[in-house]
Short mmCIF file of C-alpha atoms and ligand atoms in Angstrom, two decimals:
data_model
loop_
_atom_site.label_atom_id
_atom_site.label_comp_id
_atom_site.label_asym_id
_atom_site.label_seq_id
_atom_site.Cartn_x
_atom_site.Cartn_y
_atom_site.Cartn_z
CA MET A 431 -17.07 16.78 -8.72
CA ALA A 432 -17.67 13.24 -10.13
CA VAL A 433 -16.10 12.43 -13.45
CA ALA A 434 -17.60 10.14 -16.06
CA ALA A 435 -18.29 6.63 -14.79
CA SER A 436 -15.77 3.92 -15.55
CA PRO A 437 -16.73 1.42 -18.24
CA ILE A 438 -15.92 -1.37 -15.89
CA ASP A 439 -19.23 -2.96 -14.87
CA LYS A 440 -19.61 -3.26 -11.18
CA THR A 441 -21.90 -5.79 -9.51
CA ASP A 442 -24.66 -4.38 -7.35
CA GLU A 443 -22.59 -5.28 -4.27
CA GLN A 444 -19.50 -3.59 -5.65
CA LYS A 445 -21.49 -0.54 -6.58
CA ALA A 446 -23.04 -0.29 -3.11
CA ILE A 447 -19.72 -0.63 -1.27
CA THR A 448 -17.77 1.71 -3.49
CA ASP A 449 -20.53 4.35 -3.37
CA MET A 450 -20.44 4.05 0.43
CA VAL A 451 -16.64 4.45 0.46
CA ARG A 452 -16.80 7.34 -1.92
CA GLN A 453 -19.21 9.13 0.31
CA PHE A 454 -17.00 8.41 3.30
CA ALA A 455 -14.03 9.89 1.37
CA ASP A 456 -16.02 12.97 0.41
CA GLU A 457 -17.46 13.59 3.84
CA GLN A 458 -14.76 12.38 6.27
CA ILE A 459 -11.40 12.12 4.51
CA LEU A 460 -11.17 15.01 2.05
CA PRO A 461 -12.32 17.74 4.41
CA ASN A 462 -9.76 16.59 7.10
CA ALA A 463 -6.80 15.40 5.05
CA GLU A 464 -5.14 18.87 4.87
CA HIS A 465 -5.19 19.22 8.63
CA PHE A 466 -3.63 15.77 9.28
CA ASP A 467 -1.15 16.32 6.47
CA HIS A 468 -0.02 19.67 7.72
CA GLU A 469 0.33 18.44 11.31
CA ASP A 470 1.69 15.02 10.23
CA GLU A 471 -0.82 13.58 12.66
CA PHE A 472 -2.26 10.07 12.76
CA PRO A 473 -5.94 10.35 11.64
CA ALA A 474 -7.30 8.38 14.62
CA ASP A 475 -10.93 9.49 14.19
CA ILE A 476 -11.01 8.46 10.54
CA VAL A 477 -9.43 5.06 11.42
CA GLU A 478 -12.11 4.48 14.09
CA GLN A 479 -14.82 5.11 11.49
CA MET A 480 -13.11 2.80 9.06
CA LYS A 481 -13.23 0.06 11.74
CA GLU A 482 -16.95 0.63 12.11
CA LEU A 483 -17.45 0.38 8.34
CA GLY A 484 -15.57 -2.91 8.39
CA LEU A 485 -12.82 -1.66 6.06
CA PHE A 486 -10.07 -3.62 7.83
CA GLY A 487 -11.80 -6.90 7.08
CA VAL A 488 -12.80 -6.46 3.42
CA THR A 489 -11.01 -9.54 2.16
CA ILE A 490 -11.02 -11.62 5.38
CA PRO A 491 -13.52 -14.51 5.15
CA GLU A 492 -16.86 -14.11 6.88
CA GLU A 493 -16.13 -17.03 9.23
CA TYR A 494 -13.45 -14.85 10.78
CA GLY A 495 -15.69 -11.79 10.96
CA GLY A 496 -14.67 -10.11 7.70
CA MET A 497 -16.62 -9.32 4.54
CA GLY A 498 -15.09 -12.06 2.45
CA LEU A 499 -14.87 -9.92 -0.69
CA ASP A 500 -12.47 -10.44 -3.59
CA LEU A 501 -9.35 -8.55 -4.69
CA THR A 502 -11.23 -6.74 -7.46
CA THR A 503 -13.74 -5.25 -4.95
CA TYR A 504 -10.92 -4.51 -2.58
CA ALA A 505 -9.06 -2.60 -5.40
CA MET A 506 -12.21 -0.53 -6.07
CA ILE A 507 -12.36 0.43 -2.37
CA VAL A 508 -8.70 1.31 -2.30
CA GLU A 509 -9.11 3.59 -5.32
CA GLU A 510 -11.85 5.51 -3.46
CA LEU A 511 -9.81 5.76 -0.28
CA SER A 512 -6.71 6.91 -2.14
CA ARG A 513 -8.79 9.47 -4.04
CA GLY A 514 -9.43 10.94 -0.57
CA TRP A 515 -5.87 10.63 0.75
CA ILE A 516 -3.25 8.02 -0.03
CA SER A 517 -2.20 7.88 3.64
CA ILE A 518 -5.58 6.39 4.45
CA SER A 519 -5.10 3.64 1.91
CA GLY A 520 -1.60 3.19 3.34
CA ILE A 521 -3.10 2.41 6.75
CA VAL A 522 -5.14 -0.37 5.17
CA ASN A 523 -2.54 -1.60 2.66
CA THR A 524 0.01 -3.38 4.90
CA HIS A 525 -2.89 -4.74 6.97
CA PHE A 526 -4.43 -6.18 3.80
CA ILE A 527 -1.04 -7.78 2.87
CA GLY A 528 -0.77 -9.29 6.38
CA SER A 529 -4.27 -10.77 6.16
CA TYR A 530 -3.49 -12.18 2.70
CA LEU A 531 -0.36 -13.87 4.07
CA LEU A 532 -2.34 -15.38 6.95
CA MET A 533 -5.22 -16.52 4.80
CA LYS A 534 -2.99 -18.20 2.22
CA PHE A 535 -0.11 -19.52 4.34
CA GLY A 536 -1.17 -19.36 8.03
CA THR A 537 -1.94 -22.44 10.13
CA ASP A 538 -5.47 -22.88 11.43
CA GLU A 539 -4.29 -21.77 14.86
CA GLN A 540 -2.66 -18.64 13.45
CA LYS A 541 -5.83 -17.79 11.51
CA GLN A 542 -8.05 -18.31 14.55
CA LYS A 543 -5.72 -16.32 16.71
CA PHE A 544 -5.22 -13.25 14.49
CA LEU A 545 -7.84 -12.94 11.74
CA PRO A 546 -10.95 -12.14 13.90
CA LYS A 547 -9.12 -9.22 15.60
CA MET A 548 -7.67 -8.08 12.28
CA ALA A 549 -11.12 -8.12 10.65
CA THR A 550 -12.41 -5.54 13.17
CA GLY A 551 -9.24 -3.49 13.09
CA GLU A 552 -8.64 -4.24 16.78
CA ILE A 553 -5.11 -5.13 15.78
CA ARG A 554 -3.49 -3.88 12.58
CA ALA A 555 -0.66 -5.37 10.66
CA ALA A 556 2.59 -4.05 9.17
CA PHE A 557 4.75 -5.69 6.52
CA SER A 558 8.52 -5.52 6.75
CA LEU A 559 11.08 -6.44 4.08
CA SER A 560 13.25 -3.31 3.64
CA GLU A 561 16.36 -2.57 5.70
CA PRO A 562 18.68 0.43 5.86
CA GLU A 563 21.00 -1.11 3.22
CA LEU A 564 18.44 -2.69 0.91
CA GLY A 565 14.97 -2.31 -0.61
CA SER A 566 14.94 -3.61 -4.13
CA ASP A 567 17.50 -6.34 -3.43
CA VAL A 568 15.36 -8.32 -0.90
CA GLN A 569 17.62 -11.30 -0.93
CA ALA A 570 20.35 -9.20 0.74
CA ILE A 571 18.38 -9.10 4.03
CA LYS A 572 20.67 -9.17 7.03
CA THR A 573 18.25 -9.27 9.99
CA SER A 574 18.46 -12.81 11.31
CA ALA A 575 16.75 -15.26 13.63
CA LYS A 576 18.42 -18.14 15.52
CA LYS A 577 16.69 -20.92 17.37
CA THR A 578 17.34 -20.81 21.14
CA GLY A 579 17.66 -23.74 23.55
CA ASP A 580 13.99 -23.27 24.69
CA GLY A 581 12.64 -23.53 21.13
CA ASP A 582 11.94 -19.81 20.56
CA TYR A 583 13.69 -17.80 17.82
CA GLU A 584 15.76 -14.76 18.71
CA ILE A 585 15.62 -11.98 16.16
CA ASN A 586 18.37 -9.42 15.79
CA GLY A 587 18.75 -6.66 13.22
CA GLN A 588 17.25 -3.46 11.89
CA LYS A 589 14.34 -2.92 9.44
CA MET A 590 13.59 0.32 7.56
CA TRP A 591 10.59 2.18 6.12
CA VAL A 592 7.91 0.15 7.95
CA THR A 593 4.51 1.65 7.17
CA ASN A 594 2.31 1.47 10.31
CA GLY A 595 5.55 0.51 12.22
CA LEU A 596 4.39 2.08 15.44
CA MET A 597 0.60 1.65 15.50
CA SER A 598 0.48 -1.95 14.36
CA GLY A 599 0.21 -4.90 16.74
CA LEU A 600 1.63 -7.44 14.35
CA VAL A 601 4.57 -7.16 11.94
CA PHE A 602 5.04 -9.77 9.17
CA VAL A 603 8.82 -9.58 9.04
CA LEU A 604 11.16 -11.41 6.69
CA VAL A 605 14.47 -12.45 8.31
CA LYS A 606 17.38 -14.73 7.53
CA THR A 607 17.20 -18.12 9.21
CA ASP A 608 19.83 -20.01 7.19
CA PRO A 609 22.85 -17.78 6.48
CA ASP A 610 24.50 -20.51 4.33
CA ALA A 611 21.54 -21.16 2.05
CA GLU A 612 22.20 -21.09 -1.67
CA PRO A 613 20.36 -19.49 -3.36
CA ARG A 614 19.96 -16.94 -0.58
CA HIS A 615 16.15 -16.78 -0.79
CA LYS A 616 15.92 -20.34 0.45
CA GLY A 617 17.20 -19.29 3.82
CA MET A 618 14.55 -16.82 4.84
CA THR A 619 11.52 -16.99 7.09
CA CYS A 620 8.44 -14.84 7.70
CA PHE A 621 7.82 -14.34 11.44
CA ILE A 622 4.61 -12.86 12.81
CA ALA A 623 6.21 -10.51 15.31
CA GLU A 624 3.72 -9.37 17.98
CA LYS A 625 4.18 -6.09 19.83
CA GLU A 626 2.27 -3.46 21.74
CA PRO A 627 0.58 -0.97 19.30
CA GLY A 628 1.75 2.60 19.81
CA VAL A 629 4.65 1.68 22.14
CA SER A 630 8.20 2.47 21.08
CA GLU A 631 10.10 0.50 23.78
CA ASN A 632 8.39 -2.86 24.14
CA THR A 633 8.79 -4.72 27.45
CA GLY A 634 7.79 -8.02 28.96
CA GLU A 635 7.15 -10.79 26.40
CA HIS A 636 7.83 -8.26 23.55
CA ALA A 637 11.12 -6.97 25.02
CA GLY A 638 13.84 -6.41 22.45
CA PHE A 639 11.46 -4.78 19.92
CA THR A 640 12.04 -1.03 19.61
CA VAL A 641 10.33 1.45 17.23
CA PRO A 642 12.47 4.60 16.81
CA PRO A 643 10.77 7.96 16.17
CA LYS A 644 8.89 8.13 12.85
CA ILE A 645 10.84 9.15 9.74
CA LYS A 646 10.21 12.74 8.54
CA LYS A 647 8.91 12.53 4.94
CA LEU A 648 8.10 14.71 1.91
CA GLY A 649 4.49 13.54 1.82
CA TYR A 650 2.44 10.45 2.79
CA LYS A 651 2.06 12.11 6.18
CA GLY A 652 -0.23 11.02 9.01
CA VAL A 653 0.63 7.31 8.54
CA GLU A 654 3.93 6.64 10.28
CA SER A 655 6.96 5.13 8.51
CA THR A 656 9.48 3.83 11.00
CA GLU A 657 12.59 1.78 11.50
CA LEU A 658 12.27 -1.32 13.66
CA VAL A 659 15.12 -2.51 15.87
CA PHE A 660 15.23 -6.15 16.99
CA ASP A 661 17.73 -6.72 19.74
CA GLY A 662 17.34 -10.15 21.31
CA TYR A 663 13.54 -10.17 20.58
CA ARG A 664 12.08 -13.58 21.25
CA CYS A 665 9.52 -14.97 18.81
CA PRO A 666 7.89 -18.32 19.55
CA ALA A 667 8.31 -20.94 16.80
CA GLU A 668 4.48 -21.08 16.51
CA ASN A 669 4.68 -17.51 15.09
CA ILE A 670 6.56 -18.66 12.00
CA LEU A 671 4.06 -18.03 9.20
CA GLY A 672 2.64 -21.47 8.30
CA GLY A 673 4.24 -23.08 11.37
CA GLU A 674 7.80 -24.28 11.90
CA ASP A 675 7.51 -27.49 9.81
CA GLU A 676 5.93 -25.85 6.79
CA GLY A 677 7.06 -22.25 7.05
CA LEU A 678 10.73 -22.36 8.05
CA ASN A 679 12.85 -20.97 5.17
CA LYS A 680 9.79 -20.44 3.05
CA GLY A 681 9.39 -16.72 3.79
CA PHE A 682 10.82 -15.30 0.58
CA SER A 683 8.35 -17.00 -1.72
CA GLN A 684 5.45 -16.21 0.69
CA MET A 685 6.35 -12.54 0.69
CA MET A 686 6.81 -12.41 -3.05
CA ASP A 687 3.43 -13.93 -3.51
CA ALA A 688 1.93 -11.27 -1.26
CA LEU A 689 3.72 -8.52 -3.19
CA GLU A 690 1.76 -9.56 -6.27
CA VAL A 691 -1.50 -8.60 -4.65
CA GLY A 692 0.29 -5.66 -3.02
CA ARG A 693 1.15 -4.35 -6.50
CA VAL A 694 -2.54 -4.42 -7.52
CA ASN A 695 -3.21 -2.53 -4.34
CA VAL A 696 -0.61 0.20 -5.15
CA ALA A 697 -1.93 0.35 -8.71
CA ALA A 698 -5.41 1.09 -7.28
CA ARG A 699 -3.88 3.87 -5.21
CA GLY A 700 -2.33 5.29 -8.35
CA VAL A 701 -5.72 5.33 -10.02
CA GLY A 702 -7.28 7.06 -7.01
CA ILE A 703 -4.74 9.90 -6.83
CA ALA A 704 -4.75 10.36 -10.61
CA GLN A 705 -8.57 10.51 -10.54
CA ARG A 706 -8.51 13.15 -7.80
CA ALA A 707 -5.91 15.21 -9.70
CA LEU A 708 -8.13 15.12 -12.76
CA GLU A 709 -11.17 16.22 -10.79
CA LEU A 710 -9.26 19.17 -9.33
CA ALA A 711 -7.94 20.15 -12.81
CA LEU A 712 -11.38 20.01 -14.32
CA ARG A 713 -12.77 22.24 -11.64
CA TYR A 714 -9.92 24.76 -11.49
CA SER A 715 -9.58 25.07 -15.29
CA GLN A 716 -13.20 26.10 -15.59
CA GLU A 717 -12.94 28.69 -12.77
CA ARG A 718 -9.66 30.39 -13.61
CA LYS A 719 -9.68 32.91 -16.44
CA THR A 720 -6.82 34.20 -18.53
CA PHE A 721 -6.92 36.27 -21.71
CA GLY A 722 -10.68 36.77 -21.23
CA LYS A 723 -11.83 33.16 -20.95
CA PRO A 724 -11.63 30.15 -18.64
CA ILE A 725 -8.26 28.42 -19.14
CA ALA A 726 -10.25 25.26 -19.96
CA GLN A 727 -11.07 27.00 -23.24
CA HIS A 728 -7.41 27.11 -24.22
CA GLN A 729 -6.58 24.07 -26.37
CA ALA A 730 -3.30 23.46 -24.58
CA ILE A 731 -5.24 22.96 -21.29
CA GLN A 732 -7.81 20.72 -22.98
CA PHE A 733 -5.01 18.54 -24.26
CA LYS A 734 -3.67 18.17 -20.73
CA LEU A 735 -7.14 17.21 -19.50
CA ALA A 736 -7.46 14.72 -22.38
CA ASP A 737 -4.14 13.08 -21.56
CA MET A 738 -4.96 12.88 -17.88
CA ALA A 739 -8.43 11.36 -18.42
CA THR A 740 -6.96 8.83 -20.82
CA GLN A 741 -4.30 7.82 -18.39
CA VAL A 742 -6.81 7.45 -15.58
CA GLU A 743 -9.05 5.12 -17.62
CA ALA A 744 -6.13 3.05 -18.87
CA ALA A 745 -4.65 2.74 -15.39
CA ARG A 746 -8.03 1.69 -14.03
CA MET A 747 -8.52 -0.96 -16.64
CA LEU A 748 -5.08 -2.46 -16.20
CA THR A 749 -5.64 -2.53 -12.40
CA MET A 750 -9.01 -4.19 -12.65
CA ARG A 751 -7.82 -6.69 -15.15
CA ALA A 752 -4.89 -7.80 -12.91
CA ALA A 753 -7.28 -8.06 -9.97
CA MET A 754 -9.90 -9.99 -11.92
CA LEU A 755 -7.33 -12.47 -13.20
CA LYS A 756 -6.07 -13.10 -9.71
CA ASP A 757 -9.65 -13.57 -8.46
CA ALA A 758 -10.22 -16.07 -11.29
CA GLY A 759 -7.22 -18.05 -10.09
CA GLU A 760 -5.18 -17.29 -13.17
CA ARG A 761 -1.61 -16.08 -13.37
CA SER A 762 -1.41 -12.36 -12.86
CA ASP A 763 2.20 -11.66 -11.98
CA LEU A 764 2.85 -9.98 -15.30
CA GLU A 765 -0.41 -8.08 -15.26
CA ALA A 766 0.07 -6.86 -11.67
CA GLY A 767 3.53 -5.61 -12.57
CA MET A 768 2.17 -3.76 -15.59
CA ALA A 769 -0.75 -2.30 -13.55
CA LYS A 770 1.60 -1.13 -10.82
CA LEU A 771 4.04 0.43 -13.27
CA PHE A 772 1.47 2.14 -15.36
CA ALA A 773 -0.90 3.38 -12.64
CA SER A 774 1.84 4.70 -10.35
CA GLU A 775 3.34 6.58 -13.32
CA ALA A 776 -0.13 7.79 -14.31
CA GLY A 777 -0.59 9.04 -10.77
CA ARG A 778 2.60 11.06 -10.93
CA PHE A 779 1.78 12.32 -14.47
CA CYS A 780 -1.74 13.41 -13.68
CA VAL A 781 -0.75 15.12 -10.44
CA GLU A 782 1.97 17.05 -12.25
CA GLU A 783 -0.38 18.10 -15.07
CA SER A 784 -3.00 19.23 -12.62
CA PHE A 785 -0.34 21.09 -10.62
CA ARG A 786 0.69 22.94 -13.86
CA ILE A 787 -2.97 23.81 -14.58
CA HIS A 788 -3.15 25.37 -11.13
CA GLY A 789 -0.35 27.76 -12.02
CA GLY A 790 1.14 29.56 -9.03
CA TYR A 791 -1.67 28.45 -6.74
CA GLY A 792 -0.59 24.80 -7.15
CA TYR A 793 2.47 25.82 -5.16
CA SER A 794 0.38 27.12 -2.31
CA LYS A 795 -0.56 25.02 0.70
CA GLU A 796 -4.09 26.45 0.35
CA TYR A 797 -4.73 24.13 -2.61
CA GLU A 798 -5.16 20.41 -2.34
CA ILE A 799 -3.05 19.72 -5.38
CA GLU A 800 0.08 20.78 -3.36
CA ARG A 801 -0.50 17.77 -1.10
CA LEU A 802 -1.05 15.42 -4.00
CA TYR A 803 2.13 16.68 -5.56
CA ARG A 804 4.09 15.55 -2.46
CA ASP A 805 2.16 12.28 -2.08
CA ALA A 806 2.20 10.93 -5.60
CA PRO A 807 6.00 10.00 -5.85
CA LEU A 808 5.68 7.46 -3.11
CA LEU A 809 3.73 5.14 -5.43
CA LEU A 810 6.69 5.07 -7.79
CA ILE A 811 8.77 3.45 -4.96
CA GLY A 812 6.66 1.22 -2.68
CA GLU A 813 6.13 -2.47 -3.60
CA GLY A 814 8.98 -2.20 -6.10
CA THR A 815 10.19 0.90 -8.02
CA SER A 816 9.29 1.45 -11.69
CA GLU A 817 12.71 0.04 -12.68
CA ILE A 818 12.02 -3.11 -10.67
CA GLN A 819 8.54 -3.44 -12.24
CA LYS A 820 10.12 -3.34 -15.67
CA MET A 821 12.57 -6.05 -14.63
CA VAL A 822 9.62 -8.19 -13.38
CA ILE A 823 7.57 -7.57 -16.55
CA GLY A 824 10.55 -8.32 -18.81
CA LYS A 825 11.39 -11.56 -16.94
CA LYS A 826 7.74 -12.75 -16.97
CA LEU A 827 7.31 -11.94 -20.65
CA LEU A 828 10.32 -14.07 -21.51
CA GLN A 829 9.12 -16.87 -19.32
CA ARG A 830 5.70 -16.84 -20.99
CA HIS A 831 7.13 -16.62 -24.52
CA ARG A 832 10.12 -18.89 -24.32
CA ILE A 833 11.18 -20.19 -27.77
C1 FAD B 1432 7.13 6.08 2.54
C2 FAD B 1432 7.65 4.68 2.31
C3 FAD B 1432 7.01 3.63 2.88
C4 FAD B 1432 7.52 2.30 2.69
N1 FAD B 1432 6.87 1.27 3.35
C5 FAD B 1432 7.43 0.07 3.36
C6 FAD B 1432 6.94 -1.02 4.13
O1 FAD B 1432 5.86 -0.89 4.75
N2 FAD B 1432 7.59 -2.18 4.18
C7 FAD B 1432 8.76 -2.40 3.52
O2 FAD B 1432 9.34 -3.48 3.58
N3 FAD B 1432 9.28 -1.36 2.74
C8 FAD B 1432 8.70 -0.16 2.64
N4 FAD B 1432 9.22 0.84 1.93
C9 FAD B 1432 10.54 0.63 1.28
C10 FAD B 1432 10.40 0.52 -0.22
O3 FAD B 1432 9.79 -0.75 -0.55
C11 FAD B 1432 11.79 0.65 -0.82
O4 FAD B 1432 12.17 2.01 -0.60
C12 FAD B 1432 11.85 0.30 -2.30
O5 FAD B 1432 11.69 -1.03 -2.46
C13 FAD B 1432 13.14 0.78 -2.92
O6 FAD B 1432 14.26 0.34 -2.18
P1 FAD B 1432 15.41 1.36 -1.77
O7 FAD B 1432 14.77 2.55 -1.25
O8 FAD B 1432 16.37 0.64 -0.93
O9 FAD B 1432 16.11 1.75 -3.12
P2 FAD B 1432 17.25 0.91 -3.86
O10 FAD B 1432 16.91 -0.52 -3.94
O11 FAD B 1432 18.57 1.27 -3.22
O12 FAD B 1432 17.18 1.53 -5.34
C14 FAD B 1432 17.68 2.84 -5.66
C15 FAD B 1432 17.47 3.10 -7.15
O13 FAD B 1432 18.12 2.11 -7.89
C16 FAD B 1432 17.19 1.45 -8.73
N5 FAD B 1432 17.54 0.07 -8.88
C17 FAD B 1432 17.79 -0.81 -7.90
N6 FAD B 1432 18.16 -2.01 -8.34
C18 FAD B 1432 18.13 -1.86 -9.71
C19 FAD B 1432 18.35 -2.78 -10.80
N7 FAD B 1432 18.71 -4.04 -10.59
N8 FAD B 1432 18.26 -2.32 -12.10
C20 FAD B 1432 17.92 -1.00 -12.28
N9 FAD B 1432 17.65 -0.08 -11.29
C21 FAD B 1432 17.76 -0.56 -10.06
C22 FAD B 1432 15.84 1.64 -8.07
O14 FAD B 1432 14.77 1.54 -9.02
C23 FAD B 1432 16.00 3.04 -7.47
O15 FAD B 1432 15.70 3.97 -8.56
C24 FAD B 1432 8.68 2.12 2.01
C25 FAD B 1432 9.34 3.21 1.40
C26 FAD B 1432 8.82 4.48 1.54
C27 FAD B 1432 9.57 5.67 0.94
#
């Protein structure tokens, strides 16, 4: 069931592509999501179709085989994918961040080597900051790289919670390269670590890169979240993002820049799941009767629907505004933080309200809202928790309004 159109004007191109993705979500994602979720199975067929639709190259320039579209259009696409199932948007998300990093900081050789294969989805990218002992406190990273006699870097350490950790062919991984650097963030480098997709024990030129079995999770199933173990893994200096001369010890600021667009992306996922929860609530509340009338006729339920619809619209507008500012080349750090905070909380809120409207059936695996109820909390955590967003927003506000 489609809900009232957003007041955000889409260009003809944006309308065509988001209509196409919505149809894809309705026909291919929604009817199959329950199966893949219950089995915790990678949705390989859906991913193949996404490759054919070009969805792995949305923001990659046309010269590298992508569509060359902007962040705003990408956010609209992500909303539609996430409305279908947030795990599908998760498969694209880290890939999008990887391509952003390459497009903004990569050398010409790195762009030529990776972007064409990324645009088609032939290789997919993961993004790795978190470790077993840290997530919010990125500067505490312990995984390290040391230059060897033959000019390569040897990486040792353990990463945690890597989305697409197994199926990706490239991992943009932040590691410590100068343990004595003060402040600590000046001693970190982003490596483009290559590996064999789908292989847990890499051998040959990728030896020393192990992917342990996927982590069992509450929701966000189908897309794997893994640890990564680097034990003597050799990475050539040419795989330092931006090259050794420009990129060594610049990884922290590169990754933080990428997180800004990543936050818009998570915000769009919050809008998508909130939108779906609203659609389910609108339908169920008109079907289910209590006390002789559809529950939608009880004012308490109408108030819930009103609150949900208002949150969806507000979240969408904040998300689009942050994306549009970024596309216009303006500062959007504050706005991306606000969008991520608000939209992820709106996702959680709308899913919970829709769950309540479903009464006991919301607790049954027969109903889609049960999956959404397990999926929505992830958005409160990834790309910085709500507490961390508030810290970012507060800091940026004070920077912009210094007296
Ligand atoms: C399914 C899933 C997929 C993920 N995918 C990726 C991925 O692809 N790549 C990647 O690098 N990471 C990924 N993550 C990791 C995610 O980014 C971290 O979990 C997140 O940043 C929080 O870190 P943490 O879990 O270590 O929590 P902690 O940092 O230990 O925080 C614990 C709690 O303390 C709060 N807190 C922390 N510091 C402060 C503070 N200064 N003030 C107030 N409160 C504070 C937090 O908000 C939180 O409530 C993923 C996580 C999950 C669950």
